[in-house]
Structure formats: C-alpha cells, structure tokens
Short mmCIF file of C-alpha atoms in Angstrom, two decimals:
data_model
loop_
_atom_site.label_atom_id
_atom_site.label_comp_id
_atom_site.label_asym_id
_atom_site.label_seq_id
_atom_site.Cartn_x
_atom_site.Cartn_y
_atom_site.Cartn_z
CA MET Y 1 -43.17 -51.70 -15.50
CA PHE Y 2 -42.19 -48.71 -12.83
CA ASP Y 3 -39.67 -49.97 -10.30
CA GLN Y 4 -39.25 -53.11 -8.15
CA SER Y 5 -35.83 -52.50 -6.64
CA PHE Y 6 -34.63 -51.66 -3.68
CA SER Y 7 -32.57 -48.78 -4.81
CA PRO Y 8 -31.32 -45.64 -2.69
CA GLN Y 9 -33.45 -43.83 -4.85
CA ASN Y 10 -37.05 -46.18 -4.16
CA LEU Y 11 -36.56 -46.03 -0.15
CA ARG Y 12 -35.51 -42.38 -0.60
CA LYS Y 13 -39.34 -42.06 -2.08
CA ILE Y 14 -40.54 -44.32 1.40
CA THR Y 15 -39.13 -42.62 3.68
CA GLU Y 16 -40.30 -38.93 2.52
CA ILE Y 17 -44.48 -41.23 2.07
CA GLU Y 18 -43.94 -42.34 5.98
CA ASN Y 19 -41.79 -38.38 6.65
CA ARG Y 20 -45.51 -36.40 5.96
CA ARG Y 21 -47.40 -39.28 7.66
CA GLY Y 22 -45.81 -38.19 11.02
CA SER Y 23 -43.11 -41.73 10.62
CA ASN Y 24 -40.10 -39.81 10.52
CA LYS Y 25 -38.11 -43.45 11.17
CA SER Y 26 -34.41 -42.51 8.78
CA LEU Y 27 -33.48 -40.25 12.51
CA GLU Y 28 -33.83 -43.07 14.42
CA PHE Y 29 -32.63 -45.26 12.49
CA PHE Y 30 -29.20 -43.67 10.81
CA PRO Y 31 -27.56 -41.34 13.98
CA SER Y 32 -25.28 -38.97 11.59
CA VAL Y 33 -29.00 -37.76 9.51
CA LEU Y 34 -29.98 -37.29 12.92
CA VAL Y 35 -27.23 -34.34 13.11
CA ALA Y 36 -27.28 -33.77 9.54
CA THR Y 37 -31.14 -32.46 10.35
CA GLU Y 38 -30.61 -30.52 12.84
CA ASP Y 39 -27.41 -29.05 11.41
CA LEU Y 40 -30.58 -27.68 8.69
CA LYS Y 41 -32.74 -26.67 11.41
CA ASP Y 42 -30.36 -24.91 13.17
CA CYS Y 43 -29.94 -23.12 9.44
CA ILE Y 44 -33.77 -22.87 8.63
CA ARG Y 45 -34.07 -21.13 12.13
CA ALA Y 46 -31.21 -18.61 11.57
CA THR Y 47 -32.32 -17.62 8.24
CA LYS Y 48 -36.50 -17.19 9.72
CA GLN Y 49 -34.75 -15.78 12.57
CA PHE Y 50 -32.73 -12.57 10.31
CA ARG Y 51 -36.35 -12.05 8.84
CA ALA Y 52 -38.21 -11.30 11.94
CA THR Y 53 -35.07 -8.26 12.45
CA HIS Y 54 -35.14 -7.35 9.63
CA LYS Y 55 -38.43 -6.37 8.04
CA HIS Y 56 -37.16 -3.29 5.78
CA LYS Y 57 -35.69 -3.03 2.81
CA TYR Y 58 -32.37 -5.27 3.25
CA SER Y 59 -29.32 -2.62 2.41
CA VAL Y 60 -26.52 -4.41 0.40
CA ALA Y 61 -24.70 -5.80 3.50
CA ASP Y 62 -28.10 -6.94 4.86
CA GLN Y 63 -28.76 -8.39 1.13
CA ALA Y 64 -25.21 -10.20 1.16
CA ILE Y 65 -25.76 -11.71 4.72
CA PHE Y 66 -29.24 -13.04 3.83
CA ASP Y 67 -27.79 -14.58 0.81
CA ALA Y 68 -25.22 -16.34 2.82
CA LEU Y 69 -27.26 -17.45 5.84
CA ARG Y 70 -29.36 -18.83 2.09
CA GLU Y 71 -26.99 -20.91 0.83
CA ASP Y 72 -25.90 -22.17 4.63
CA ARG Y 73 -29.52 -23.63 4.18
CA GLU Y 74 -29.39 -24.99 0.42
CA ASN Y 75 -25.99 -26.69 1.44
CA ALA Y 76 -27.05 -28.14 4.99
CA ARG Y 77 -30.52 -29.50 3.16
CA LYS Y 78 -28.58 -31.06 1.02
CA ALA Y 79 -25.84 -32.70 3.02
CA ARG Y 80 -29.23 -33.73 4.73
CA ASP Y 81 -30.05 -35.96 1.86
CA GLN Y 82 -26.66 -36.70 0.97
CA GLU Y 83 -26.43 -38.82 4.23
CA LEU Y 84 -29.64 -40.19 3.65
CA LEU Y 85 -28.81 -42.06 0.62
CA SER Y 86 -25.57 -42.60 1.54
CA CYS Y 87 -27.43 -44.72 4.50
CA LEU Y 88 -30.30 -46.10 2.09
CA ALA Y 89 -27.51 -47.30 -0.11
CA ASN Y 90 -26.43 -49.55 2.83
CA VAL Y 91 -29.12 -50.63 3.69
CA SER Y 92 -30.28 -51.42 0.27
CA ASP Y 93 -27.10 -53.17 -0.81
CA GLU Y 94 -27.79 -55.67 1.76
CA ILE Y 95 -31.64 -56.40 1.07
CA SER Y 96 -30.00 -57.37 -2.30
CA LYS Y 97 -28.04 -59.93 -0.64
CA LYS Y 98 -29.44 -62.79 -1.62
CA SER Y 99 -28.83 -64.14 1.75
CA PHE Y 100 -31.01 -61.50 3.04
CA ARG Y 101 -34.03 -62.14 4.90
CA ILE Y 102 -37.04 -59.95 6.80
CA SER Y 103 -36.19 -60.48 10.24
CA ILE Y 104 -39.91 -61.29 12.99
CA ARG Y 105 -40.45 -62.03 15.69
CA ARG Y 106 -43.39 -63.40 18.29
CA VAL Y 107 -45.07 -61.26 20.69
CA GLY Y 108 -48.34 -62.05 23.08
CA GLY Y 109 -50.89 -60.27 21.78
CA PRO Y 110 -54.97 -59.24 22.17
CA SER Y 111 -56.99 -62.15 23.17
CA GLY Y 112 -53.97 -64.31 23.76
CA LYS Y 113 -53.36 -64.62 19.95
CA PRO Y 114 -49.60 -64.33 19.05
CA VAL Y 115 -48.35 -61.25 17.31
CA TYR Y 116 -45.27 -61.18 15.31
CA VAL Y 117 -42.79 -58.17 15.16
CA VAL Y 118 -40.03 -56.87 13.55
CA PRO Y 119 -37.36 -57.09 16.19
CA GLU Y 120 -35.47 -53.29 17.19
CA THR Y 121 -32.56 -54.27 17.92
CA PRO Y 122 -29.90 -54.22 16.16
CA VAL Y 123 -30.61 -50.93 14.28
CA ASP Y 124 -28.34 -51.87 11.13
CA ALA Y 125 -31.20 -54.98 10.90
CA TYR Y 126 -34.30 -53.13 12.07
CA ALA Y 127 -34.20 -51.25 9.01
CA GLN Y 128 -33.27 -53.36 7.19
CA SER Y 129 -36.39 -55.53 7.58
CA TYR Y 130 -38.29 -51.56 7.80
CA TYR Y 131 -37.51 -50.77 4.16
CA ALA Y 132 -37.65 -53.94 2.21
CA ILE Y 133 -41.20 -54.48 4.34
CA LYS Y 134 -42.46 -51.16 2.86
CA GLN Y 135 -41.16 -51.83 -0.68
CA ILE Y 136 -42.70 -55.03 -1.04
CA ALA Y 137 -45.84 -53.42 0.21
CA ASN Y 138 -44.96 -50.74 -2.63
CA ASN Y 139 -44.80 -53.05 -5.51
CA ILE Y 140 -47.12 -55.06 -4.74
CA SER Y 141 -50.35 -51.86 -3.66
CA ARG Y 142 -48.42 -50.38 -7.16
CA ILE Y 143 -48.98 -53.75 -9.41
CA TYR Y 144 -52.37 -55.61 -7.82
CA LYS Y 145 -54.09 -51.84 -6.49
CA VAL Y 146 -54.25 -53.40 -3.56
CA ARG Y 147 -56.78 -51.62 -1.45
CA GLN Y 148 -58.63 -52.75 2.80
CA ALA Y 149 -62.05 -51.86 2.50
CA ASN Y 150 -63.02 -48.47 3.25
CA ARG Y 151 -65.15 -49.28 6.68
CA ASN Y 152 -67.07 -46.42 7.54
CA GLN Y 153 -68.48 -46.30 3.31
CA ILE Y 154 -69.32 -50.50 4.39
CA VAL Y 155 -71.36 -49.44 6.80
CA THR Y 156 -72.85 -46.78 5.31
CA GLN Y 157 -73.74 -48.89 2.71
CA LEU Y 158 -75.27 -51.85 4.75
CA SER Y 159 -77.11 -50.00 6.45
CA ASP Y 160 -79.21 -47.52 3.48
CA CYS Y 161 -79.71 -51.52 2.25
CA LEU Y 162 -80.75 -51.98 5.76
CA SER Y 163 -82.89 -49.14 5.60
CA ASP Y 164 -84.66 -49.78 2.37
CA GLY Y 165 -87.57 -52.44 3.22
CA PHE Y 166 -86.77 -54.14 0.15
CA PRO Y 167 -86.48 -58.34 2.03
CA TYR Y 168 -83.29 -59.50 1.42
CA HIS Y 169 -80.91 -62.34 2.69
CA VAL Y 170 -78.70 -61.46 4.69
CA VAL Y 171 -75.27 -64.04 5.15
CA LYS Y 172 -72.82 -62.56 7.56
CA LEU Y 173 -69.53 -64.95 8.58
CA ASP Y 174 -66.71 -64.54 9.99
CA VAL Y 175 -63.23 -66.36 8.88
CA GLN Y 176 -61.90 -68.82 12.08
CA GLU Y 177 -58.17 -67.75 11.98
CA PHE Y 178 -58.43 -65.53 9.18
CA TYR Y 179 -54.06 -64.11 8.78
CA GLU Y 180 -52.76 -67.96 10.01
CA SER Y 181 -55.20 -69.57 7.58
CA VAL Y 182 -54.14 -68.29 4.22
CA ASP Y 183 -52.65 -70.84 1.86
CA HIS Y 184 -49.23 -70.04 1.14
CA SER Y 185 -49.65 -72.03 -1.92
CA GLY Y 186 -52.30 -70.23 -3.66
CA LEU Y 187 -50.69 -67.36 -2.32
CA LEU Y 188 -47.13 -67.66 -4.05
CA THR Y 189 -48.64 -69.29 -7.41
CA LYS Y 190 -50.80 -66.20 -7.87
CA MET Y 191 -48.15 -64.79 -7.93
CA LYS Y 192 -45.46 -66.53 -9.98
CA SER Y 193 -48.03 -67.44 -12.61
CA ASP Y 194 -48.55 -63.98 -13.06
CA GLN Y 195 -45.60 -62.89 -13.47
CA LEU Y 196 -45.32 -59.16 -12.00
CA ILE Y 197 -43.53 -59.35 -8.90
CA SER Y 198 -39.86 -58.40 -9.44
CA ALA Y 199 -37.81 -62.27 -8.61
CA THR Y 200 -36.22 -59.69 -5.02
CA THR Y 201 -39.16 -59.19 -4.12
CA MET Y 202 -40.80 -63.49 -4.75
CA ARG Y 203 -37.70 -64.00 -2.80
CA LEU Y 204 -38.06 -61.90 -0.19
CA ILE Y 205 -42.05 -63.19 0.23
CA GLU Y 206 -41.64 -66.31 0.19
CA ARG Y 207 -38.67 -66.55 2.49
CA LEU Y 208 -41.23 -64.22 5.22
CA LEU Y 209 -43.75 -66.32 4.70
CA TRP Y 210 -41.73 -69.50 5.06
CA ASP Y 211 -39.90 -68.44 7.99
CA TYR Y 212 -43.27 -67.36 9.31
CA ALA Y 213 -44.05 -70.99 9.18
CA ALA Y 214 -41.33 -72.09 11.13
CA VAL Y 215 -41.98 -70.08 14.09
CA ALA Y 216 -45.32 -70.63 13.92
CA GLY Y 217 -45.48 -74.06 13.78
CA THR Y 218 -47.91 -73.94 10.75
CA PRO Y 219 -46.10 -75.56 7.75
CA GLY Y 220 -47.18 -74.19 4.25
CA ARG Y 221 -50.33 -71.30 5.66
CA GLY Y 222 -50.45 -68.83 7.53
CA LEU Y 223 -49.56 -65.17 7.23
CA PRO Y 224 -47.47 -62.90 9.77
CA ARG Y 225 -50.36 -61.35 12.07
CA GLY Y 226 -48.41 -57.69 13.38
CA VAL Y 227 -46.20 -57.46 10.24
CA GLY Y 228 -48.35 -54.59 7.85
CA LEU Y 229 -47.25 -56.40 4.76
CA SER Y 230 -49.55 -58.90 5.76
CA ALA Y 231 -52.99 -57.24 4.45
CA ILE Y 232 -51.85 -56.24 1.48
CA LEU Y 233 -50.92 -60.07 1.14
CA SER Y 234 -53.63 -62.08 2.16
CA GLU Y 235 -56.31 -58.96 0.55
CA LEU Y 236 -54.27 -60.20 -2.78
CA TYR Y 237 -55.57 -63.60 -1.95
CA MET Y 238 -58.85 -62.97 -0.98
CA ARG Y 239 -59.47 -61.04 -4.97
CA ASP Y 240 -60.52 -63.98 -6.44
CA PHE Y 241 -62.93 -64.64 -3.51
CA ASP Y 242 -64.83 -61.42 -3.90
CA ASP Y 243 -65.15 -61.49 -7.40
CA ARG Y 244 -66.90 -64.76 -7.24
CA ILE Y 245 -69.16 -63.94 -4.50
CA SER Y 246 -70.53 -60.64 -5.97
CA THR Y 247 -70.71 -62.60 -8.95
CA LEU Y 248 -73.27 -64.83 -7.79
CA GLU Y 249 -76.68 -64.73 -8.61
CA GLU Y 250 -79.09 -62.85 -6.70
CA VAL Y 251 -76.03 -60.51 -4.34
CA ALA Y 252 -77.58 -56.74 -4.51
CA PHE Y 253 -74.39 -56.07 -1.77
CA TYR Y 254 -71.43 -57.56 -0.75
CA ALA Y 255 -68.98 -56.47 1.35
CA ARG Y 256 -65.65 -58.32 3.40
CA TYR Y 257 -63.06 -56.12 5.54
CA VAL Y 258 -60.34 -58.16 6.52
CA ASP Y 259 -62.58 -61.77 7.80
CA ASP Y 260 -65.81 -59.88 8.02
CA ILE Y 261 -67.90 -60.53 5.45
CA ILE Y 262 -71.46 -59.65 5.02
CA VAL Y 263 -73.49 -60.90 1.52
CA LEU Y 264 -77.12 -59.25 1.33
CA PHE Y 265 -79.19 -61.72 -1.48
CA ALA Y 266 -82.49 -60.53 -3.09
CA PRO Y 267 -84.35 -63.31 -3.73
CA THR Y 268 -86.40 -63.42 -6.90
CA LYS Y 269 -89.78 -65.08 -7.30
CA GLY Y 270 -90.06 -68.73 -7.16
CA SER Y 271 -86.25 -69.31 -5.40
CA THR Y 272 -85.32 -70.76 -2.17
CA THR Y 273 -82.88 -68.87 0.14
CA ASP Y 274 -81.63 -72.38 1.71
CA GLY Y 275 -78.51 -71.93 -0.11
CA TYR Y 276 -77.33 -69.09 -0.29
CA ARG Y 277 -75.24 -69.53 2.78
CA LYS Y 278 -73.59 -72.64 1.11
CA LYS Y 279 -72.43 -71.37 -1.19
CA ALA Y 280 -70.74 -68.45 0.41
CA VAL Y 281 -69.30 -71.04 2.50
CA GLU Y 282 -68.05 -72.95 -0.18
CA GLU Y 283 -66.46 -69.77 -1.50
CA LEU Y 284 -64.54 -70.06 1.38
CA ARG Y 285 -63.94 -73.69 1.20
CA ARG Y 286 -62.28 -73.59 -2.37
CA LYS Y 287 -59.34 -70.99 -0.40
CA ARG Y 288 -59.32 -73.37 1.81
CA LEU Y 289 -60.68 -71.24 5.10
CA VAL Y 290 -63.04 -71.58 7.92
CA VAL Y 291 -66.22 -70.17 8.61
CA ASN Y 292 -66.02 -68.84 12.79
CA SER Y 293 -70.04 -70.75 13.72
CA THR Y 294 -70.48 -68.97 16.51
CA LYS Y 295 -69.79 -64.97 14.96
CA SER Y 296 -71.60 -65.75 11.92
CA ARG Y 297 -75.95 -64.92 11.55
CA GLU Y 298 -78.87 -65.05 9.19
CA ALA Y 299 -81.65 -62.63 8.73
CA PRO Y 300 -83.74 -64.24 9.05
CA PRO Y 301 -84.34 -65.73 11.25
CA ASP Y 302 -82.29 -62.96 12.99
CA THR Y 303 -83.37 -59.80 13.41
CA GLU Y 304 -80.08 -58.19 15.07
CA LEU Y 305 -76.84 -58.43 13.39
CA THR Y 306 -73.49 -57.15 14.36
CA TYR Y 307 -70.90 -55.77 11.73
CA LEU Y 308 -67.58 -53.97 11.70
CA GLY Y 309 -68.74 -52.53 15.83
CA TYR Y 310 -72.24 -51.95 14.94
CA GLU Y 311 -75.17 -53.24 15.76
CA PHE Y 312 -78.18 -53.16 13.15
CA ARG Y 313 -81.64 -54.14 15.03
CA GLU Y 314 -85.05 -54.30 13.25
CA VAL Y 315 -82.97 -54.79 9.76
CA LEU Y 316 -85.06 -56.16 7.04
CA ARG Y 317 -87.55 -53.40 8.12
CA THR Y 318 -87.62 -49.03 7.06
CA SER Y 319 -86.85 -48.38 10.83
CA CYS Y 320 -83.41 -49.74 10.65
CA LYS Y 321 -81.50 -48.73 13.96
CA VAL Y 322 -78.01 -48.62 13.93
CA LEU Y 323 -76.51 -48.84 17.11
CA MET Y 324 -72.93 -49.32 19.06
CA SER Y 325 -71.99 -52.89 18.89
CA ASP Y 326 -72.23 -54.61 22.70
CA ALA Y 327 -68.50 -54.94 22.62
CA LYS Y 328 -67.61 -51.60 21.56
CA PHE Y 329 -70.17 -49.87 24.10
CA GLN Y 330 -68.81 -52.08 26.63
CA LYS Y 331 -65.54 -50.80 25.90
CA TYR Y 332 -66.54 -47.36 27.56
CA LYS Y 333 -68.11 -48.07 30.30
CA LYS Y 334 -64.97 -50.31 30.63
CA ARG Y 335 -62.82 -46.76 30.66
CA ILE Y 336 -65.82 -44.81 32.84
CA ASP Y 337 -65.14 -47.23 35.49
CA ALA Y 338 -61.32 -47.24 34.92
CA SER Y 339 -60.35 -44.33 35.44
CA PHE Y 340 -62.72 -43.46 38.19
CA THR Y 341 -60.40 -46.78 39.44
CA ARG Y 342 -57.39 -44.91 39.05
CA TYR Y 343 -58.40 -41.81 40.12
CA ASP Y 344 -58.90 -42.63 43.67
CA ARG Y 345 -54.98 -45.35 43.54
CA GLN Y 346 -53.20 -41.60 42.67
CA ARG Y 347 -55.93 -39.18 44.86
CA ALA Y 348 -53.70 -40.27 48.21
CA ARG Y 349 -50.19 -40.40 46.88
CA ASN Y 350 -50.39 -37.27 44.07
CA PRO Y 351 -54.39 -34.96 44.57
CA LYS Y 352 -53.42 -32.18 42.29
CA LYS Y 353 -52.25 -35.04 39.32
CA ALA Y 354 -55.56 -37.37 39.98
CA TYR Y 355 -57.21 -34.69 39.14
CA ARG Y 356 -55.97 -33.44 36.60
CA LEU Y 357 -55.76 -37.10 34.72
CA LEU Y 358 -59.33 -37.88 35.72
CA VAL Y 359 -61.12 -34.24 34.37
CA LYS Y 360 -58.92 -34.94 31.13
CA ARG Y 361 -59.76 -38.68 30.67
CA VAL Y 362 -63.42 -37.69 30.99
CA GLN Y 363 -63.05 -34.55 28.31
CA TYR Y 364 -61.20 -37.61 26.55
CA LEU Y 365 -63.72 -39.96 26.30
CA THR Y 366 -66.75 -37.47 25.95
CA GLY Y 367 -65.43 -35.93 23.03
CA ASN Y 368 -63.50 -35.60 19.99
CA THR Y 369 -59.66 -35.01 19.06
CA GLN Y 370 -56.46 -36.32 15.84
CA LEU Y 371 -54.62 -38.57 17.30
CA THR Y 372 -51.16 -35.60 16.18
CA HIS Y 373 -49.00 -38.60 16.79
CA SER Y 374 -49.44 -41.08 15.09
CA LYS Y 375 -49.18 -41.95 11.58
CA LYS Y 376 -52.47 -41.59 9.86
CA ASN Y 377 -53.09 -38.19 12.15
CA ALA Y 378 -57.13 -39.70 12.63
CA PHE Y 379 -59.65 -38.42 14.20
CA VAL Y 380 -61.41 -40.02 16.93
CA GLY Y 381 -62.83 -39.91 19.82
CA ILE Y 382 -67.22 -40.23 20.79
CA TYR Y 383 -68.45 -39.15 16.81
CA PHE Y 384 -65.79 -39.57 15.04
CA SER Y 385 -65.77 -43.51 16.31
CA ASN Y 386 -68.86 -43.73 16.05
CA PRO Y 387 -70.30 -41.87 13.32
CA HIS Y 388 -72.85 -43.66 11.70
CA LEU Y 389 -74.94 -43.82 15.04
CA THR Y 390 -78.74 -44.54 14.39
CA ASP Y 391 -80.15 -44.74 17.68
CA LEU Y 392 -78.40 -42.68 20.87
CA SER Y 393 -79.81 -44.53 24.15
CA GLN Y 394 -76.08 -45.83 24.66
CA LEU Y 395 -74.81 -41.86 24.76
CA LYS Y 396 -76.79 -41.61 27.41
CA ARG Y 397 -77.09 -44.44 29.56
CA LEU Y 398 -72.78 -43.71 29.32
CA ASP Y 399 -73.82 -40.59 30.98
CA ASP Y 400 -76.32 -42.42 33.70
CA ALA Y 401 -72.72 -44.47 34.21
CA LEU Y 402 -70.19 -41.06 34.59
CA ALA Y 403 -72.89 -39.38 36.69
CA THR Y 404 -73.36 -42.23 39.28
CA HIS Y 405 -69.25 -42.35 39.47
CA ILE Y 406 -68.94 -38.74 39.68
CA ARG Y 407 -72.03 -38.58 42.21
CA LYS Y 408 -69.83 -41.50 44.33
CA GLN Y 409 -66.15 -41.30 43.70
CA THR Y 410 -65.42 -37.63 43.78
CA HIS Y 411 -64.12 -35.51 46.38
CA SER Y 412 -64.80 -32.33 46.33
CA ALA Y 413 -67.72 -29.79 45.31
CA ASN Y 414 -64.82 -28.39 42.45
CA LEU Y 415 -64.14 -31.54 41.04
CA ARG Y 416 -67.64 -32.58 40.80
CA ALA Y 417 -69.02 -29.55 39.40
CA LYS Y 418 -66.14 -29.00 35.74
CA LEU Y 419 -67.30 -32.83 35.32
CA ARG Y 420 -70.39 -32.01 35.12
CA GLN Y 421 -70.33 -30.58 32.13
CA TYR Y 422 -68.84 -33.76 30.08
CA SER Y 423 -71.49 -35.13 28.46
CA PHE Y 424 -71.29 -38.36 25.46
CA GLN Y 425 -74.11 -37.31 24.00
CA LYS Y 426 -73.29 -33.57 23.96
CA GLY Y 427 -69.29 -34.64 22.56
CA TYR Y 428 -72.00 -37.20 19.77
CA SER Y 429 -74.05 -34.83 18.57
CA GLU Y 430 -71.89 -31.38 18.38
CA ARG Y 431 -69.42 -32.68 17.42
CA VAL Y 432 -66.93 -31.67 20.93
CA PHE Y 433 -63.48 -31.33 19.41
CA ARG Y 434 -60.38 -30.97 21.69
CA ARG Y 435 -56.28 -30.36 21.90
CA PHE Y 436 -54.43 -32.98 23.14
CA HIS Y 437 -50.68 -31.82 22.47
CA ARG Y 438 -48.55 -33.70 24.82
CA GLN Y 439 -47.89 -37.17 23.45
CA ASP Y 440 -46.33 -37.94 26.99
CA GLU Y 441 -50.18 -36.46 27.91
CA PHE Y 442 -51.88 -38.47 25.19
CA GLU Y 443 -50.20 -41.80 26.66
CA GLU Y 444 -50.84 -40.76 30.44
CA ILE Y 445 -54.46 -40.67 29.86
CA THR Y 446 -54.98 -43.54 28.05
CA LYS Y 447 -52.26 -45.56 30.45
CA ALA Y 448 -55.74 -46.26 32.55
CA TRP Y 449 -57.34 -48.43 30.06
CA LYS Y 450 -54.35 -50.64 28.83
CA TYR Y 451 -54.50 -51.62 32.45
CA GLY Y 452 -57.32 -51.51 33.38
CA GLN Y 453 -56.13 -49.74 36.81
#
C-alpha cells in the first residue's frame, strides 16, 4: 500500500502537482520560500543572459564564468527546495498532532445556500488545513479510484441514446440538498470496514464531519459544500448506489453528475414502465436521500428534458435536438444587458475606459478563450462551454439581442462598427479564439456580470 502519511515529502508532491495546475500556494504560505524562489529566478536569468550575450564558442574564461553561474543556479535551487521542505516539515508536525483539526468557516453562497471555506488567516493554520485536505483527497482518490464523472462524456452518450429512435423510458432525478444530506454513519462505516484508510486520515475526516455538523446544525449528516474534499467523499458515498442502479434490469444507460441522475430503461416486451422511477427513488432512500420532485422528469410523458446545462427536445426520436438550457441562455442575455448597463454608467466618468471594456466584454461573450490564471487552465466560451449543441437558433437570438443593444445604447459610429464585427453564431461555428492575458483585465471584464451592473 502506498504511503498515506502527511510527511514533508508527500506534502512536497502535493505542492508540485498544484504548481503544475497553476496554483503555487507555497509562495503565499511561506515568505522564506518566496525569497528563495526569487533568488533562484535571478540565477536563472543570469544564466540565460550570459547565453544570449555569448553565442560564440566559449573561451576558457567564458566557460569558467558559465560554469560558476550554473553552479550558483543549482545551489539556489537546492536552497529553495530545502527551505520548502523545512516549512513543510513544520506543517507536517502540526497536522500529525492528535489535537489537529481542519479549519472551516461558513460564508454566504449562490442562491442563498451557505458554503464553507478554509479561513485564510492566520496563514499558518490556512497552510495546515490546505495541505491536510489535499493529502486526504489524494489518499482516498488513490485507494478507491474515486473520480467525478465527465460531464461532456455524459452529454455525448446521452444525446446519442436519445437520438437512436429506441423507445427508452427516461427517468431524470435531482437529489434535494445532496451535500447537506450525506449520512455520516454510512460513509464512515464503509471506510472503517474496508480498513484501507490510515488512522490519521480517518481521524481528520471524522473531525471535519463533526465540526461541519456542529456549525451547520445537522448532527450526523452533511458535507461542507465548497470544500474540495466533499466532492470526493460524496462520490465514495454514492458508489454503491451507482452500482445498484446501473445493474437494474432493463437499464440501458445510467449517469450521475453530483446530484443530477438520469436513467434510460429499455422496456422488454410485456414489461411495464410504471415501476422504473420508483426503483430509483427507493435506492436513493436507502442512502437516506430525497428526490427534488420539482426538478425530476420522466419521458414519456415529457418530450423535453433539461440535463447538465442542456435542453433535449423531441427526445426518443431520431431528430432529438440539443439546445442550451433556458437558465444558461438567460444567463447570456443577462450578461449582454449587464455589459451595456455598465457601459452607460462608466461612459460619463471615463469614456475611453467604458469603450474599451464594452468591446472586451462583447469579445469575451461571443468568443472563446483559455483561463490561464485559473488552476485548471480551462478552455471556456460560447463553443467550449456549449460544445454539444445541434440546434443553433438560440445563438441567432443572442445575436439579435446584441444588435438591439448596439443600435440603442452606443453613441458613436466607430463603436457600433467595431461591435458589429462580433457574433455568437460565428464565435461558435468558427470557434473564434481570443486571448485575455492580464489577470486584472479578466477580472474587469467579468465584474459587471458578478454584480449585475
């Protein structure tokens, strides 16, 4: 079995993984590591500068200078690595204490739902909780091979099934307050009976669940929404449910993405469809979970289904159409509105800035880009966020809405001409890609949408 300990070496591996994802927390946590890193960068720059200015074959003297620079660079690298390990050793010592607990704090979240975060102060406690969560997640993921489903893969497979003309019976279920309803006893009993998780890991998980329940006022149930570890624990909790549903008689396709469940039953001759939904609901009850009836559907009788941000129309026909869900479509419309509202408010104070930001916002909405300042470096945009559309009529409606705003709310022929270059339909069909390099620029662009201004 692999090493589950919270040793400095394991925490160093976590640091390297997160660095590759674009999240270098060690520089934020440890000022001495930041200083050592800057020293290393200076040595690297000196080596590169020497190479750039000495492109000819090195003389004996030049080679001696270069060798000295290279030695300085490697010494600086070793010093940085040793300083990082020293800081991580301190973190490791704290996590390994039997009194250690992961710190979480309740804050307001979207739609009024509370979310939980690790407090960023004091920094020492933040670093300890951060690394503890990451190591626990790594331990569980490696032991149980836990992985969240790929939503793009689910949508592709579902679209293919709903378009093949077979008379499936579709059951779509939404779990009510999923994270808040996970039963602690069932989750902990499984991990303890498997005897695969280290004692330290189990202790930290138990304390996290107890502390969450105390803050949330839900004794014996719930996972802290917003803490990354919760996604892994919830997947582990639902694993047996997934196995039971997917092996039910007449199930042709099953998928679950967090709390959104869809099952395609293939009725055999003489079978009745009345009990399909009941079977899935009963399995959820065994997990002490409740269905949100307002978001659950069956087809037939329904001919339209909304799942994972897409609307499937004329389901169970060979002409099944895939569109954006209405919620996602309305979000685009609201962002167009907010962009022009923000322009109107800024124009009187700073017309040049208002002009520039409106163009940038329209470029962002109608095109595609890469989030280089996020840890996933994800591709997003009108195509990459909606790659499965088969009916593009909504994109024309967005173009019409954009054209109306341009006609009514812009005050110069130059700005109107510039904005009319951009199109949702073109951005999608041609996968138009635009780069937004500066982090502060990206934040400026999206600020109008976050606050609805």
